[in-house]
Coordinates of C-alpha atoms in Angstrom, one line a residue:
Chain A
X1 CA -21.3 6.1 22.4
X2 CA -21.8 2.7 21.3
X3 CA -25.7 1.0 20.3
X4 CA -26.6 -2.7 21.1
X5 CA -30.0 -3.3 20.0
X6 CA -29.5 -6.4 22.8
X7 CA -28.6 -7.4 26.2
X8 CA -25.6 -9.2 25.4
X9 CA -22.7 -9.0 27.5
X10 CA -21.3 -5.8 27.5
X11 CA -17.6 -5.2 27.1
X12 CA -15.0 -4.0 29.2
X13 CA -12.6 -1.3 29.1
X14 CA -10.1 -3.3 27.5
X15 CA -12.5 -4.6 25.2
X16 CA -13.6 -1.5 24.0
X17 CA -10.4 -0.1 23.6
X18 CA -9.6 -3.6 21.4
X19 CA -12.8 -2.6 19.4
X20 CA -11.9 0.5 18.2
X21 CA -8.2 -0.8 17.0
X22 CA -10.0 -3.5 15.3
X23 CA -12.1 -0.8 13.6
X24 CA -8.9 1.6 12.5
X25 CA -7.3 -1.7 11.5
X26 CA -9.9 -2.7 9.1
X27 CA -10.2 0.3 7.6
X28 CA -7.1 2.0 7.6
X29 CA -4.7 -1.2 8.0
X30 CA -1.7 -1.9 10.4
X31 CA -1.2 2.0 9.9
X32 CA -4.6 3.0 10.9
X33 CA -4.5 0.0 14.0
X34 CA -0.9 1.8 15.1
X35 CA -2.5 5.2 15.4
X36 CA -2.1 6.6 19.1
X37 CA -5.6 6.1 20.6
X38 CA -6.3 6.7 24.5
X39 CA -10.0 5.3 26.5
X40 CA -9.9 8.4 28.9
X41 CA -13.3 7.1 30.3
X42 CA -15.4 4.4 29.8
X43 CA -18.6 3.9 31.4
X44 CA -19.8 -0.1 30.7
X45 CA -23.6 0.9 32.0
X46 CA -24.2 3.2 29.0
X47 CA -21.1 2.6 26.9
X48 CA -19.9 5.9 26.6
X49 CA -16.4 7.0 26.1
X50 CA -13.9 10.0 25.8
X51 CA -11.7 8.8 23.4
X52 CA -8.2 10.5 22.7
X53 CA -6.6 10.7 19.0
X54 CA -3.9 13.0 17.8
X55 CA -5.8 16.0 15.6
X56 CA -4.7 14.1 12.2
X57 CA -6.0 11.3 12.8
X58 CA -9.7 12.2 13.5
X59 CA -10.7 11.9 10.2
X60 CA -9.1 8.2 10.2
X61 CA -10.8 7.2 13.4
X62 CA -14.4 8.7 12.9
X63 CA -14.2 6.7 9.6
X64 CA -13.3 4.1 11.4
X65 CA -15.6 3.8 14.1
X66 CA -18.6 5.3 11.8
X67 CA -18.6 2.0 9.5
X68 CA -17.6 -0.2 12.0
X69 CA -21.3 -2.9 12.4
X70 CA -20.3 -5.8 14.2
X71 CA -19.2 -6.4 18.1
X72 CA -18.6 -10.6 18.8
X73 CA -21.6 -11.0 15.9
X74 CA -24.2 -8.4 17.1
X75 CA -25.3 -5.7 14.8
X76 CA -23.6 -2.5 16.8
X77 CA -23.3 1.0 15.9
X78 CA -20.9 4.2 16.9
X79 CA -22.8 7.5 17.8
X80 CA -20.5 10.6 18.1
X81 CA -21.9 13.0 20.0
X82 CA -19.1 15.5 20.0
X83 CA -15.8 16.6 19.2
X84 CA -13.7 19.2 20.8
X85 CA -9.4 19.7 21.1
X86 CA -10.6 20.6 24.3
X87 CA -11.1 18.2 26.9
X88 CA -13.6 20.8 29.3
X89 CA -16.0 21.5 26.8
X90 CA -16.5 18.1 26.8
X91 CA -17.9 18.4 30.0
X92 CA -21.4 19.9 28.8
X93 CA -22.7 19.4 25.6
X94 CA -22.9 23.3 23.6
X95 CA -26.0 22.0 21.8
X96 CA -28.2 21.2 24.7
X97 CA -27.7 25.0 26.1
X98 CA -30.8 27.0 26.2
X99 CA -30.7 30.3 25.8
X100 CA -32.6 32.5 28.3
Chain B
X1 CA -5.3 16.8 -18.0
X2 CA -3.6 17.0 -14.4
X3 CA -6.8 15.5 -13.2
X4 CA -5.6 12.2 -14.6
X5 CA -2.1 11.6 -13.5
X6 CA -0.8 8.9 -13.0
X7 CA 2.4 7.8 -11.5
X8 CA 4.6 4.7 -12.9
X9 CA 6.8 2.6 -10.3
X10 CA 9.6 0.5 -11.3
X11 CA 10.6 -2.5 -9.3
X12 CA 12.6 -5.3 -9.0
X13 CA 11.8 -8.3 -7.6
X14 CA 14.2 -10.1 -6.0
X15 CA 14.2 -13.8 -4.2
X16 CA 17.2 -16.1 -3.3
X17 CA 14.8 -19.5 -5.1
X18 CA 15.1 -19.4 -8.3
X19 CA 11.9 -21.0 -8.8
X20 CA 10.7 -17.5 -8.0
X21 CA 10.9 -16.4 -11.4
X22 CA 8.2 -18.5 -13.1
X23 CA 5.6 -16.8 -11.3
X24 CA 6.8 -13.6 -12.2
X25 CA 3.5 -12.6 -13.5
X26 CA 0.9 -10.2 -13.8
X27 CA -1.9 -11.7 -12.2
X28 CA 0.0 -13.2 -9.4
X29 CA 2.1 -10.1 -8.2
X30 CA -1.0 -7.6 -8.9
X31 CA -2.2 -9.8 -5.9
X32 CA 0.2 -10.0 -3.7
X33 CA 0.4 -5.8 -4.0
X34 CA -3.2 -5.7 -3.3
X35 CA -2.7 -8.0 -0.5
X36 CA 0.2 -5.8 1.0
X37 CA -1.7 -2.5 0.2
X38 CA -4.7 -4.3 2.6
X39 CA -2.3 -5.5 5.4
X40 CA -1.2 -2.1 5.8
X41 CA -3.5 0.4 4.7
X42 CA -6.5 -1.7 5.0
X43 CA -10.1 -1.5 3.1
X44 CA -9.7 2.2 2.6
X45 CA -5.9 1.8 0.8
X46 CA -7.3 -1.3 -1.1
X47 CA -9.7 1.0 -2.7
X48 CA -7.8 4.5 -2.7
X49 CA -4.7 2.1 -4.6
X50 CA -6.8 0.4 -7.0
X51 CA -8.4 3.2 -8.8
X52 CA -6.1 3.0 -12.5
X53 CA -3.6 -0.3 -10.6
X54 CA -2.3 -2.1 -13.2
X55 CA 1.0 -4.3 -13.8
X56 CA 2.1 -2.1 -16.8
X57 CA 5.4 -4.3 -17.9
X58 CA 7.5 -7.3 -16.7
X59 CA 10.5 -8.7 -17.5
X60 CA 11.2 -12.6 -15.8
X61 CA 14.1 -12.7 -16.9
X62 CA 15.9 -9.7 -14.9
X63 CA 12.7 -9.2 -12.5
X64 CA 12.0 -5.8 -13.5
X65 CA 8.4 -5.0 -13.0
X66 CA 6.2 -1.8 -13.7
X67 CA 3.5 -1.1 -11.6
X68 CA 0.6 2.1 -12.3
X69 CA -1.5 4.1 -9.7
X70 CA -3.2 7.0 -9.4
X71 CA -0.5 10.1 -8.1
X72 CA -3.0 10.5 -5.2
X73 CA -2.5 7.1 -3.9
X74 CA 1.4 6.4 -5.2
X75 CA 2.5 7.1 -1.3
X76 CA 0.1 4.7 0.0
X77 CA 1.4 2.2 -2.7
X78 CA 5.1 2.4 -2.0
X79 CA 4.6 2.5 1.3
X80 CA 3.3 -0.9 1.1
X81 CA 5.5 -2.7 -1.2
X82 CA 8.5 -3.9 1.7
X83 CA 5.6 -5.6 2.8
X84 CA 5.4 -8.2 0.0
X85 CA 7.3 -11.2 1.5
X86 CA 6.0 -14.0 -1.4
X87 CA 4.7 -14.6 -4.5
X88 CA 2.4 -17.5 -4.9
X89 CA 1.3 -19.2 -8.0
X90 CA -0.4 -22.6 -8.3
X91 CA -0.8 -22.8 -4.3
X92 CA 3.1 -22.5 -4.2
X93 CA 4.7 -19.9 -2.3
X94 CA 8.3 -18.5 -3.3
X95 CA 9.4 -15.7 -0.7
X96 CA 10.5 -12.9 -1.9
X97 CA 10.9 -8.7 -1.9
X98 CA 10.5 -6.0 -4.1
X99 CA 13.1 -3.3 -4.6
X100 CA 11.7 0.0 -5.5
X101 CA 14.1 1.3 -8.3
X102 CA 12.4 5.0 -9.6
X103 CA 9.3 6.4 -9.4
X104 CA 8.3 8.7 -12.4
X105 CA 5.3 10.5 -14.1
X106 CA 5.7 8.4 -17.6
X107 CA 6.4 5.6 -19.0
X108 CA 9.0 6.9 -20.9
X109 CA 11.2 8.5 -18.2
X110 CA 10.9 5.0 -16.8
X111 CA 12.0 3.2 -20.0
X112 CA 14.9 5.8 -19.7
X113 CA 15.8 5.1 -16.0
X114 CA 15.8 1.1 -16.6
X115 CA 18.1 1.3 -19.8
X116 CA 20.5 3.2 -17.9
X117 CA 20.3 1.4 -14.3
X118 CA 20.8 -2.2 -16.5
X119 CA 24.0 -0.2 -18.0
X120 CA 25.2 0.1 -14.5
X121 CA 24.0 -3.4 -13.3
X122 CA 26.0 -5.3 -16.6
X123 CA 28.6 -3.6 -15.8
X124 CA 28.9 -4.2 -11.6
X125 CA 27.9 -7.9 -12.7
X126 CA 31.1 -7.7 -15.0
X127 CA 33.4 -6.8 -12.4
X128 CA 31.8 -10.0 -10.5
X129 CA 32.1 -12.5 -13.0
X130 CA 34.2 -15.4 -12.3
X131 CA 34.8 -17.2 -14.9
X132 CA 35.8 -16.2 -18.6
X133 CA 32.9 -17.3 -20.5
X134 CA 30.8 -15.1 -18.3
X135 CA 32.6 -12.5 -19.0
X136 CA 33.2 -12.7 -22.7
X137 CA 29.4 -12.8 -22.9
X138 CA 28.8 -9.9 -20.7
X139 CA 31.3 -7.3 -22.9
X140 CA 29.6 -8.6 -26.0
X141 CA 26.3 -7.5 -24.5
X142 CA 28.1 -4.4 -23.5
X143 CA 29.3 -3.3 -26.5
X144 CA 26.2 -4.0 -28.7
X145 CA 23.7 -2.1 -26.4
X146 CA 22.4 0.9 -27.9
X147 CA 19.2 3.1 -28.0
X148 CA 17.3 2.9 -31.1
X149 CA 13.9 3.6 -31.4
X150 CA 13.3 0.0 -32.8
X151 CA 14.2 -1.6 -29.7
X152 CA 12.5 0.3 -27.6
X153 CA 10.7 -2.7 -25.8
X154 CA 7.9 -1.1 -23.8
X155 CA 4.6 0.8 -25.2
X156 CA 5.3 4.5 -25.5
X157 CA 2.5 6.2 -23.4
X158 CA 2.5 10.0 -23.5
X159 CA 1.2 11.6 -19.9
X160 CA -1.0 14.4 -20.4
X161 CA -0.1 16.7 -17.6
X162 CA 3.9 17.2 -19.0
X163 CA 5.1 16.4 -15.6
X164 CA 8.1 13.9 -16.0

C-alpha cells in the first residue's frame, strides 16, 4: 500500500503500474525495469494493490519498492502488508486472526 | 583467503575511428563501465560492481584492456559490458564496443591468455596483409616473440585462493 502524507492527485492504474517499473529500474536497472510485474488490483481510494512478480524476483521488487521516496516530487512511501505464492490467503490477513 | 577473490577480465576495445584510441584510458573507460553497469543493473549493480573495480592494465596501442571486480559481482559486470557504445574524453565521443576475450581468477592466467591470443591475432593479421612491407614486418615480429620472464609486461599479482 502506498503513503501520501497529501492530497495530491492520486494516480491511476497505469500510473502505478509505471511507478513501480520506475522503482525496479532505478534500483536494479533495465534488468530489474524488464522484470515480469502484473497490477492484479488497484484500488485509487486507498492505494492498495496485489501486485504479481515471479518468486525470484521478490527480493528485487521489495528492494525496489521499499527505497523507493518520491511520486511526481511528494515524499511517498511503500507499506507491504503481506506476501503469499498464494493468491487466496491474500484474501484475509493471518495476522489479524484472533484466536477464540 | 577465498573471501577475497577477485576475478580479472580481459577486453578489447574495438571502434572503426581511429581517433578512438587516444582516449583509451583508465579514467575514461572506468566511466563509461560504471555508466553501463548503471544502465543495466542500476544503483544496486553500481554499487555490488564497484566494490575492488579497477582498470588493472591497458594497452592503446592493440586496445587490450584489463578490468578487476569482485567474483561475486563478475556476472553483473560482463553482463553489462555490450552495453558500452562510446568512449568520451574531453566532451568528445568516439563510438565504440568492447570484446570480452577471457575471464580468469589471476592476473597471470590472463598475461598467459593475451600472449597466446596476440600469437594467433599476428598471425590471422599475416595472412591479411597486402602489401610486402607489412608483411616483412609482421614475420620479424613473429619470429622474435618469446616468453621471458624480463618481458613480462604486466605486474605479477598472486591470488590467494589458488583458483586459476
Amino acid at each position: 500500500r502506498r503513503e501520501l502524507p497529501d492530497g495530491g492527485a492520486r494516480p491511476n492504474a497505469a500510473q502505478f503500474k509505471q511507478l513501480v517499473v520506475t522503482a525496479l529500474r532505478e534500483l536494479h536497472g533495465e534488468v530489474g525495469a524488464a522484470l515480469p510485474v502484473d497490477v492484479l488490483t488497484y484500488e485509487e481510494k486507498t492505494l492498495s494493490a496485489i501486485l504479481r512478480v515471479i518468486s525470484s524476483g521478490l527480493v528485487k521488487l521489495w528492494s525496489a519498492l521499499t527505497l523507493l521516496g518520491f511520486y511526481q516530487n511528494r515524499r511517498c512511501a511503500f507499506r507491504v502488508l503481506q506476501t503469499s505464492p498464494f493468491l487466496l490467503a491474500l484474501s484475509g490477513n493471518s495476522r489479524e486472526l484472533v484466536v477464540d | 583467503h577465498a573471501a577475497l577473490s577477485r576475478r580479472y577480465v580481459l577486453c578489447e576495445v574495438v571502434s572503426e575511428d581511429p581517433r578512438c584510441r587516444q582516449c583509451i584510458e583508465d579514467r575514461a573507460l572506468g566511466l563509461a563501465v560504471r555508466d553501463a553497469i548503471t544502465r543495466v543493473h542500476g544503483d544496486y549493480g553500481l554499487a555490488c560492481c564497484s566494490i575492488s573495480f579497477t582498470v588493472k592494465y591497458l594497452n592503446a596501442y592493440t586496445g587490450t584492456v584489463l578490468l578487476r571486480c569482485r567474483k561475486d559481482s563478475y556476472r553483473l559486470l560482463c553482463s553489462a559490458l555490450p552495453f558500452v557504445r562510446f568512449l568520451e574524453s574531453r566532451g568528445q565521443r568516439y563510438p565504440c564496443f568492447l570484446n570480452t576475450l577471457h575471464v580468469g581468477g589471476t592476473i597471470r592466467t590472463c598475461q598467459k591468455f593475451l600472449i597466446q591470443y596476440n600469437r594467433t591475432q599476428l598471425l590471422r593479421l599475416l595472412q591479411n596483409c597486402t602489401n610486402e612491407e607489412e608483411r616483412q614486418c609482421i614475420q620479424k615480429s613473429l619470429l622474435s616473440c618469446s616468453l621471458t620472464e624480463e618481458q613480462s609486461q604486466i605486474r605479477d599479482e598472486e591470488d590467494d585462493d589458488g583458483t586459476e
